[in-house]
Structure formats: C-alpha cells, structure tokens
PDB file of C-alpha atoms in Angstrom:
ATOM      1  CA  UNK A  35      12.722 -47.483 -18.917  1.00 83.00           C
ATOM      2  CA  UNK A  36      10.804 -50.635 -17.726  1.00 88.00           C
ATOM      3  CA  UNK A  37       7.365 -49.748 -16.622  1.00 90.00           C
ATOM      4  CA  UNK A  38       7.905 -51.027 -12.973  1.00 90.00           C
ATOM      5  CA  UNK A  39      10.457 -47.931 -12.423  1.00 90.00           C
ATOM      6  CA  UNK A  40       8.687 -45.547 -14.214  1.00 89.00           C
ATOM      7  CA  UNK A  41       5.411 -46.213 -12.175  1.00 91.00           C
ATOM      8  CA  UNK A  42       7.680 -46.127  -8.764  1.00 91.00           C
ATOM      9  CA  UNK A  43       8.495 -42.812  -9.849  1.00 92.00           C
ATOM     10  CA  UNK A  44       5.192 -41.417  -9.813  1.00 92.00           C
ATOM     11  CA  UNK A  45       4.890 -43.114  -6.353  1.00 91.00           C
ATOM     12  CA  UNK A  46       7.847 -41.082  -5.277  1.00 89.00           C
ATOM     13  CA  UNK A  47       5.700 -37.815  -6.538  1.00 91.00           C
ATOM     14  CA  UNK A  48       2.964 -38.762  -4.412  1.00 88.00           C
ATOM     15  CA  UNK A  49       4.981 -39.659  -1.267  1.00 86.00           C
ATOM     16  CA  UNK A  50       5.764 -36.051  -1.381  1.00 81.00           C
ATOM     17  CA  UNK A  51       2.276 -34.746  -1.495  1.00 79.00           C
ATOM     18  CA  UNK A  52       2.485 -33.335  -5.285  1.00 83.00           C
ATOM     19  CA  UNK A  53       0.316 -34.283  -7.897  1.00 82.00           C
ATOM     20  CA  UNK A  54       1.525 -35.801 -11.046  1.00 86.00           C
ATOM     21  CA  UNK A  55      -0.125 -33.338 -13.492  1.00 87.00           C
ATOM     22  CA  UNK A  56       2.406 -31.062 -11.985  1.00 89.00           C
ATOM     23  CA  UNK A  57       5.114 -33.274 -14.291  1.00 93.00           C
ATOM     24  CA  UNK A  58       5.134 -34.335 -17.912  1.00 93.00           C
ATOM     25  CA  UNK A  59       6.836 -37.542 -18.566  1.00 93.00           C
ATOM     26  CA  UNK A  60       8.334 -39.027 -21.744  1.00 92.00           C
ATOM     27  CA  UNK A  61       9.373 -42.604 -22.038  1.00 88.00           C
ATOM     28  CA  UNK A  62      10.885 -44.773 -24.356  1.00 87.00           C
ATOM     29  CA  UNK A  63      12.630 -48.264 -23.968  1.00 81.00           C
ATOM     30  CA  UNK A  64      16.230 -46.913 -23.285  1.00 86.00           C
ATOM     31  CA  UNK A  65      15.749 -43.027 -22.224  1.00 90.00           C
ATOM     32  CA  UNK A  66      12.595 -41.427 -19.882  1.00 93.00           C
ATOM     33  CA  UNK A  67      12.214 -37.444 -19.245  1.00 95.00           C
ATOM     34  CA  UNK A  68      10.619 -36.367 -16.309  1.00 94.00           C
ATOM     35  CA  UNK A  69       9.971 -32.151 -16.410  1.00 95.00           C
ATOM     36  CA  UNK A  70       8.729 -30.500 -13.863  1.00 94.00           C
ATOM     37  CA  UNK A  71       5.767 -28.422 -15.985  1.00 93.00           C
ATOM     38  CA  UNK A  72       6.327 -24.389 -16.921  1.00 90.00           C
ATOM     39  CA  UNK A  73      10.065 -24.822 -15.223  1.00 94.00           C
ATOM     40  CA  UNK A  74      13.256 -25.362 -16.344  1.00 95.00           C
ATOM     41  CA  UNK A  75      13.823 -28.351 -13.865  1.00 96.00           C
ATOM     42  CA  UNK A  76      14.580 -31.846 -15.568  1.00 96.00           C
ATOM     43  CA  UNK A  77      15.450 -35.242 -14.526  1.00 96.00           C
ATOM     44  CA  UNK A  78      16.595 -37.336 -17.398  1.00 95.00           C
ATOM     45  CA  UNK A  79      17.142 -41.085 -16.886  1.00 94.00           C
ATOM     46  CA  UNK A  80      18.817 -42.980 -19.994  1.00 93.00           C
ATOM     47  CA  UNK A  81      19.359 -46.908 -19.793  1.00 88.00           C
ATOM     48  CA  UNK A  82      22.088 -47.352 -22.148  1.00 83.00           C
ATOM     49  CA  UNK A  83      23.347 -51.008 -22.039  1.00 82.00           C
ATOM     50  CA  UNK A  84      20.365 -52.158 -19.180  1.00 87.00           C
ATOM     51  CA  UNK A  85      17.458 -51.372 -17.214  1.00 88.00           C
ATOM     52  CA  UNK A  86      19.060 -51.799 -13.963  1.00 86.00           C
ATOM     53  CA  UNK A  87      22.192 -49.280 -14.929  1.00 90.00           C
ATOM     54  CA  UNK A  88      20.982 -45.720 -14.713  1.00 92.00           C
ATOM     55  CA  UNK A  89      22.599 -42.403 -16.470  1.00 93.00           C
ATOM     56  CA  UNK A  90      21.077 -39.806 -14.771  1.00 94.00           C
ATOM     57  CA  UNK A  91      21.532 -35.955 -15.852  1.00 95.00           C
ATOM     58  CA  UNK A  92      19.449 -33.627 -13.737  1.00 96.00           C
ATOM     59  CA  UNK A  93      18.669 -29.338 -13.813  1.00 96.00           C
ATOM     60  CA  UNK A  94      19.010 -28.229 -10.659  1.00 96.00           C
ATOM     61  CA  UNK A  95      17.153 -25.624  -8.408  1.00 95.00           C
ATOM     62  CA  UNK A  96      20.517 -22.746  -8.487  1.00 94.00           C
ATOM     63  CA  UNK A  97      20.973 -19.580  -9.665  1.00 92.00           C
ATOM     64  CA  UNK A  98      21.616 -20.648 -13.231  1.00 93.00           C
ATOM     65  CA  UNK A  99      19.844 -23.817 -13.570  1.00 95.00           C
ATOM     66  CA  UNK A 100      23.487 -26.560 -13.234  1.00 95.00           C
ATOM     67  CA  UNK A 101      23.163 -29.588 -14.497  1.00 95.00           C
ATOM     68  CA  UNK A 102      24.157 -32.459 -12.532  1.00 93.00           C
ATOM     69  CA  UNK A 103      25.166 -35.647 -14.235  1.00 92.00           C
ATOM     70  CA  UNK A 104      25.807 -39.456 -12.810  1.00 91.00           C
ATOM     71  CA  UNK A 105      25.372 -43.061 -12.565  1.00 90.00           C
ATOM     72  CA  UNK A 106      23.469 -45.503 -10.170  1.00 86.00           C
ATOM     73  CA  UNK A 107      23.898 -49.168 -10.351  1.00 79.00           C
ATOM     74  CA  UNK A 108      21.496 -50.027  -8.308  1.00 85.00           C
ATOM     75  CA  UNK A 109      17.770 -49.690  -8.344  1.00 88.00           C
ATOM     76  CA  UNK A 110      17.608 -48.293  -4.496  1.00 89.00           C
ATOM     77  CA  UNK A 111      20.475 -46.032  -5.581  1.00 91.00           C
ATOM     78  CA  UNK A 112      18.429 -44.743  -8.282  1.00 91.00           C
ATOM     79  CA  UNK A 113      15.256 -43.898  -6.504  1.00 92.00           C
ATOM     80  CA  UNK A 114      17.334 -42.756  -3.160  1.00 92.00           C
ATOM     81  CA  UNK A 115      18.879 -39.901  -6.163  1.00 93.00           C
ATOM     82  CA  UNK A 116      15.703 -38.842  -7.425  1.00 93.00           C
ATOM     83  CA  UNK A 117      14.331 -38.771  -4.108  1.00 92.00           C
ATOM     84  CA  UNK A 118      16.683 -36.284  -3.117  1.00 93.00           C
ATOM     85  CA  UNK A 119      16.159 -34.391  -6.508  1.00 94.00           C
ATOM     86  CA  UNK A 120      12.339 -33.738  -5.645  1.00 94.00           C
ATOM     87  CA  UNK A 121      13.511 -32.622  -2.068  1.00 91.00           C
ATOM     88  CA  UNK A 122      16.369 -30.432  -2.638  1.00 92.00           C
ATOM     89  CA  UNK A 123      15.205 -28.817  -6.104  1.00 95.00           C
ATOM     90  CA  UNK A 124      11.304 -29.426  -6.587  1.00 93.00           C
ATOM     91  CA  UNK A 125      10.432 -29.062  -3.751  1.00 89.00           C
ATOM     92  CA  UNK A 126      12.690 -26.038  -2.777  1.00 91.00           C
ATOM     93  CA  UNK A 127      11.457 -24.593  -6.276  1.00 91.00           C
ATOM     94  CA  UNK A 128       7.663 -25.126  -5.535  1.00 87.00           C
ATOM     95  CA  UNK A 129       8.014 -23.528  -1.927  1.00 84.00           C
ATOM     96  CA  UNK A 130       9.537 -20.227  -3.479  1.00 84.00           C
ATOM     97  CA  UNK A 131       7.043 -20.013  -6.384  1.00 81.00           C
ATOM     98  CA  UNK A 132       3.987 -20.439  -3.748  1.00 69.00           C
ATOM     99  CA  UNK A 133       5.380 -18.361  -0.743  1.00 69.00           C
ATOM    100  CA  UNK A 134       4.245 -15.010  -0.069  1.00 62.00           C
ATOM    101  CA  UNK A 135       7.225 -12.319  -0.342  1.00 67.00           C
ATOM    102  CA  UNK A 136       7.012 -10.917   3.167  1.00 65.00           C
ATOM    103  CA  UNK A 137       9.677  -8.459   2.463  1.00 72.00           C
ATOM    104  CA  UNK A 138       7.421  -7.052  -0.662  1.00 66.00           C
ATOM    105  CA  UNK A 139       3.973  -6.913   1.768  1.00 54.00           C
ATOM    106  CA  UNK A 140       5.820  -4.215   4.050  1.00 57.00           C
ATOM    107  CA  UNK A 141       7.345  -2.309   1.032  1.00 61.00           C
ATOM    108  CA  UNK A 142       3.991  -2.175  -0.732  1.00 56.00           C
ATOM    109  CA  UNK A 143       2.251  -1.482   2.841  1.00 52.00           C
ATOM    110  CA  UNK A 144       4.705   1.242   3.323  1.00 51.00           C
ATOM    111  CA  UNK A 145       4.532   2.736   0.122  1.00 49.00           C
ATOM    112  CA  UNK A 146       0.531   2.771   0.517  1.00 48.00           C
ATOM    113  CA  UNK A 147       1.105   4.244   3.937  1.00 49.00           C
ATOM    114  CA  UNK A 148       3.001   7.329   2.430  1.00 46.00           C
ATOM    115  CA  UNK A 149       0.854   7.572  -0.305  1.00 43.00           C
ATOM    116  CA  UNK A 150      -2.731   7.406   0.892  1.00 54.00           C
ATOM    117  CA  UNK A 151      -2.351   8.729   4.635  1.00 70.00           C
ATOM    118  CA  UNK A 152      -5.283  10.814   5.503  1.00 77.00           C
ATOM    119  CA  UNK A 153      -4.393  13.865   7.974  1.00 80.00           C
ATOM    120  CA  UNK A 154      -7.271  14.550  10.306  1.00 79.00           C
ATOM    121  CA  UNK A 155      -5.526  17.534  11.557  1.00 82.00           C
ATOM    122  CA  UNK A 156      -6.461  19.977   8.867  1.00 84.00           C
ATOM    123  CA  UNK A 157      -9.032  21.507   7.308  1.00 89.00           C
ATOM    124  CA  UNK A 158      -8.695  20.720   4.204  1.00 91.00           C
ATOM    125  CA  UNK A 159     -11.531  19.194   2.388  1.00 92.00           C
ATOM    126  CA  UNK A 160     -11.543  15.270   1.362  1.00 89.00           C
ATOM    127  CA  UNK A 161      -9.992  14.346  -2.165  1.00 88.00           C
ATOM    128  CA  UNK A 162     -11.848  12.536  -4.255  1.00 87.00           C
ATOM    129  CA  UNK A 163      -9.432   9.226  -3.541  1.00 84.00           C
ATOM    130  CA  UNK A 164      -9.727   9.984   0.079  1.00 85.00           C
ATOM    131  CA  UNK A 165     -13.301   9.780   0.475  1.00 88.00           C
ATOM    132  CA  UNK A 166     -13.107   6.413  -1.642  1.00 86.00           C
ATOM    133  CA  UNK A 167     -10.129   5.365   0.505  1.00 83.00           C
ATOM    134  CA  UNK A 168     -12.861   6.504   3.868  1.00 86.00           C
ATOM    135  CA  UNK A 169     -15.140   4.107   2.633  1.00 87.00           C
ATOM    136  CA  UNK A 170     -13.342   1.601   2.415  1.00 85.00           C
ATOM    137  CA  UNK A 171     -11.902   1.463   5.985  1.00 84.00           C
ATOM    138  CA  UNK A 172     -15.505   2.273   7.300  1.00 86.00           C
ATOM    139  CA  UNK A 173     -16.606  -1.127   5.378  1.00 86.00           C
ATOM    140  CA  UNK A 174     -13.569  -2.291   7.394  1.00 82.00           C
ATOM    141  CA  UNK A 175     -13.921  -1.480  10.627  1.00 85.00           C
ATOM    142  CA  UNK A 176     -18.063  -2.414  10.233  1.00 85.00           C
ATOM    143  CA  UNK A 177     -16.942  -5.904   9.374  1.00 82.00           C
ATOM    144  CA  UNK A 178     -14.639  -5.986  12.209  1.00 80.00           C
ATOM    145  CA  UNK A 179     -17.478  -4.463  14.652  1.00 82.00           C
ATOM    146  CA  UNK A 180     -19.738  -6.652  13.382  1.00 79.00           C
ATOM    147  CA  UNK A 181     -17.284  -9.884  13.953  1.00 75.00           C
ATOM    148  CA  UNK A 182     -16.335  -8.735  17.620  1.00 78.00           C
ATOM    149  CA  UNK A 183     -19.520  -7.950  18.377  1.00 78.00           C
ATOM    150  CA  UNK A 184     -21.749 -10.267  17.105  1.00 74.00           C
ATOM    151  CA  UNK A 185     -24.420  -7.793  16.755  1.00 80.00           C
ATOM    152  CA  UNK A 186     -28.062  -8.400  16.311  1.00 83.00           C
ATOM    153  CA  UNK A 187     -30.130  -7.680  12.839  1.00 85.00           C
ATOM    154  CA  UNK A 188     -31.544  -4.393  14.825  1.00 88.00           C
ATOM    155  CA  UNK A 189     -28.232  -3.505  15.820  1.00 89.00           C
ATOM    156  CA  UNK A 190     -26.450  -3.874  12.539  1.00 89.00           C
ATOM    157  CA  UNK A 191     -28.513  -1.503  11.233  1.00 90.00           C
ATOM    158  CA  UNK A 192     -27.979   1.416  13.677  1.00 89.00           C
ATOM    159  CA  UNK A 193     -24.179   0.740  12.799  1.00 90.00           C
ATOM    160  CA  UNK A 194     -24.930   1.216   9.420  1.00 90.00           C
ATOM    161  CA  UNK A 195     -26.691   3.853   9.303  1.00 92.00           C
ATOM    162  CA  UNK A 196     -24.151   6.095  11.283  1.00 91.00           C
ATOM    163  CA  UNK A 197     -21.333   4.579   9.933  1.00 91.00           C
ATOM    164  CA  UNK A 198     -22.956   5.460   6.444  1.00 92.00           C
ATOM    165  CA  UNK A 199     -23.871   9.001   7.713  1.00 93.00           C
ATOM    166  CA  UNK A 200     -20.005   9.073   7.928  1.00 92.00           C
ATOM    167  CA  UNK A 201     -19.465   8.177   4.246  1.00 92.00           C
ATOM    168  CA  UNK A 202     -22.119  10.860   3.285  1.00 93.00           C
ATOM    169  CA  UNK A 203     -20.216  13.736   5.273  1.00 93.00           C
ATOM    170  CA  UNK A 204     -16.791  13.410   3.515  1.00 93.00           C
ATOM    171  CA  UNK A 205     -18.581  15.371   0.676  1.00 93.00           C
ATOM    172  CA  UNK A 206     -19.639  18.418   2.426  1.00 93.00           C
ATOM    173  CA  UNK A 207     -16.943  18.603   5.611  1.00 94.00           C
ATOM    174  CA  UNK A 208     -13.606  19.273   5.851  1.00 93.00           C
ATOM    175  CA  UNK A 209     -11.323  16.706   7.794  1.00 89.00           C
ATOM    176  CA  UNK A 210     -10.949  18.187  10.723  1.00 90.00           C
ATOM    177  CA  UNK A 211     -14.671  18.620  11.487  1.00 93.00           C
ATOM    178  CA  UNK A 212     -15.276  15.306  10.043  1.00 91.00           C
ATOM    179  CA  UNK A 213     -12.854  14.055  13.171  1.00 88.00           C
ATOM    180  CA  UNK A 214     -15.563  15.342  15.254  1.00 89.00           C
ATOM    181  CA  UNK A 215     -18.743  13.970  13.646  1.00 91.00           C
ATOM    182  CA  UNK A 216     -16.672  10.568  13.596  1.00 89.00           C
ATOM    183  CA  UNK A 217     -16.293  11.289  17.413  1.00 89.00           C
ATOM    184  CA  UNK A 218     -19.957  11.811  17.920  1.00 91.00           C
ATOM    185  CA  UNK A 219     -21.427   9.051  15.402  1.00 91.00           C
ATOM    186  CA  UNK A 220     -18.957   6.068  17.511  1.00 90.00           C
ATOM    187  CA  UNK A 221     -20.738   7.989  21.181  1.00 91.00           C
ATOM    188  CA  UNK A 222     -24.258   7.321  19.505  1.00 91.00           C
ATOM    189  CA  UNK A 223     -23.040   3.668  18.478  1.00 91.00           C
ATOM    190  CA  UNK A 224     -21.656   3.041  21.865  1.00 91.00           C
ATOM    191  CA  UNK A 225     -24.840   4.639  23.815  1.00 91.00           C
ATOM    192  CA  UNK A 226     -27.441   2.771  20.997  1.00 88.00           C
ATOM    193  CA  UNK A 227     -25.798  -0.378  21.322  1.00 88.00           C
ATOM    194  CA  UNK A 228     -25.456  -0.665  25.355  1.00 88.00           C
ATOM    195  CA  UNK A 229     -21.732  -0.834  25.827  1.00 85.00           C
ATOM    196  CA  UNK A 230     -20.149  -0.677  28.854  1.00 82.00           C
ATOM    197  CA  UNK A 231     -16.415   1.337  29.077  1.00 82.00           C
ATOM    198  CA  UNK A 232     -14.042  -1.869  28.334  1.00 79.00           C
ATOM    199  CA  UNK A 233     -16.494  -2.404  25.184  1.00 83.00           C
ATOM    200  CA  UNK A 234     -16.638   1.109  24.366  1.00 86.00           C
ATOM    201  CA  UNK A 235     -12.679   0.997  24.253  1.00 84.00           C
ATOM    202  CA  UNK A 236     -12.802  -2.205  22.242  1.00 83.00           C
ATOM    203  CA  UNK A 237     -14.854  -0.519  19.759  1.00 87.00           C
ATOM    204  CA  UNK A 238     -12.938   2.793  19.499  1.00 85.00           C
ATOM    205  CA  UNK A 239      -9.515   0.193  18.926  1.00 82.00           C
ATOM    206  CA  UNK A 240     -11.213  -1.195  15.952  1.00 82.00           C
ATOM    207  CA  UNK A 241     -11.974   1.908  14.664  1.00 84.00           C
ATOM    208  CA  UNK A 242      -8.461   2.702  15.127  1.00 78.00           C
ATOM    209  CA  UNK A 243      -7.252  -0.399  13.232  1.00 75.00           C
ATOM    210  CA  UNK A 244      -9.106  -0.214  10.528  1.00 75.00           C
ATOM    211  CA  UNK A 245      -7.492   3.751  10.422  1.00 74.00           C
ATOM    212  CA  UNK A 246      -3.894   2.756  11.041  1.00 64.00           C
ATOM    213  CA  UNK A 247      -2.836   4.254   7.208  1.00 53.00           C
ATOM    214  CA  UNK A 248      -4.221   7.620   8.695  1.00 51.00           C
ATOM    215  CA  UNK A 249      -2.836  10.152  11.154  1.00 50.00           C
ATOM    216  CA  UNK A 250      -3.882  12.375  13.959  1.00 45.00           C
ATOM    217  CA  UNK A 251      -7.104  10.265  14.206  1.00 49.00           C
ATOM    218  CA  UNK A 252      -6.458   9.060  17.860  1.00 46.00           C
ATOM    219  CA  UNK A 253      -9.973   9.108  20.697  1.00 46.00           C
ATOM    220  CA  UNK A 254     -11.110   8.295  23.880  1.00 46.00           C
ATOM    221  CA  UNK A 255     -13.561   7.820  25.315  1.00 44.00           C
ATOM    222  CA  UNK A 256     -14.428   9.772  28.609  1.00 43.00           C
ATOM    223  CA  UNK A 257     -14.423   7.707  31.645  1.00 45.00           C
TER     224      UNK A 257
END
C-alpha cells in the first residue's frame, strides 16, 4: 500500500479520538493489515493489480466474528469503508469492553445486600465480619459528614472520636444496645457540633446512607 493511504489511515484513527498504539499495522507493497490489538477485529487491504483498486476483507464486531469481503475503486470509496469499519465495529467493540455492566452492579449489590445485612433488631452479638463491615460504613458516613459539613479541624475530631467510640463498642455490645449508643453518640455529635433540626436531620440521613445494606436501623430525631 502506498504510504500516502496508509498514513491517511492513521488520520482516520485519530479523527475518531483513538490512539494508534491501540492498532498494529503491517505493510507491504501490494497487501497492509491493520488489527485492532488483543481482539479478533481485522481490516485487511490487498492491492492486487494497483494502488488505487482496493480488496478489502474485514472481521466484524458480531456474535461470531463474520468476515466481510469487497472491492473499492476509488480512493474516497476506500476510506468512506474503513471509516464505517472503525464506527460500526471498533468503535462499538471498544464501547462494550470499557462500559460498566450496570445490570452486574445491582446483582452484585443485591447479592451483598443479602449477604452482609446487619439486623439491629436483635440481640445478638456482632460477628467478626460485621464489626469489620461497621467500620467500614462508619469510615463512610464520616467522609460523607465531613464533605456535607465542611467541618473544622476541632470539629473533626469530636466526630472521630464518637464515631470511633462506636467501632470500639461492637466488641463488647450486642446489636440491639449498640442501636442505642449509636442513637446517643449522633445526639452528642449534633449538640457538640451546633446543629440546628434541618442539619440534625441531614446528618441522621447520612448516617442512614451510609447504613442502607442494614435493617431496622431507622432514627429521629426529637423535634
């Protein structure tokens, strides 16, 4: 393939925002292979009898991989087909590699939900996954409080040190009473850090948010 239409090929790449090290190209005088790297998607160009007469034989983006074969006469017929093969199989290939499976997220979420939900209701005492899992939505819901609150160095530290107080007592109190201390510890937040009753909602909803795997873990806050 004359260097002219191999270079406009790599323009073509870039017109469609990809960069080239995401293809391997191999080029001779009559034949050039353009491969779409760790894929099985081709586009093979041979110039049997002339540079300006193109054999094209393409793998397609489809459930098993067709192969698509033709001929362009014409330069702008050429580049108009391989255009269309980085838009309808590249690019539709690329997009489904790098998306995020929505549909997997809410299996996986649900499955976690089942699996790891915390009842408050009992009085059972904290496994030892549970009082991980605790500690990790209190460093949750003190990065959200944080965030929404944009708290002062003093402050931060009252939050952690309750919020920590509530790490300490999943070792030595069942759930249900631990409901309560939770209870108690967000009151002596709320009162340390000033808030008014719209705030002090705001803060109990984050503390709900960051608990939405568990159950029976609902509060208010008297009026």
């Amino acid at each position: 393939m004359r260097l002219t239409y191999k270079n406009e090929l790599f323009k073509k790449i870039q017109e469609w925002g990809y960069n080239a090290n995401l293809f391997t190209i191999e080029n001779t005088d009559n034949d050039c292979l353009l491969t779409l790297n760790n894929s099985p998607l081709i586009y093979h160009i041979a110039n049997d009898f002339s540079y300006d007469f193109f054999r094209i034989e393409c793998v397609t983006y489809s459930p098993q991989w067709k192969v698509q074969k033709g001929d362009c006469r014409f330069t702008d017929e050429f580049f108009s087909d391989f255009h269309m093969w980085l838009k309808n199989h590249v690019n539709a290939y690329i997009e489904d590699q790098t998306s995020i499976d929505l549909w997997d997220i809410f299996t996986n979420n649900n499955q976690s939900q089942n699996r790891n939900c915390i009842d408050f209701s009992t009085s059972e005492k904290f496994t030892e996954d549970e009082k991980i899992q605790t500690q990790l939505l209190m460093n949750e819901f003190k990065n959200l409080l944080i965030e929404r609150f944009d708290l002062q160095e003093e402050q931060i530290k009252i939050v952690n040190a309750r919020l920590d107080y509530l790490v300490e007592a999943t070792k030595r109190l069942n759930k249900f009473d631990w409901k309560g201390c939770a209870i108690n510890s967000l009151i002596s937040i709320i009162i340390a850090l000033s808030l008014d009753v719209e705030k002090a909602q705001q803060l109990i909803h984050l503390f709900q948010t960051a608990f939405h795997y568990t159950t029976n873990l609902i509060m208010k806050i008297p009026q």
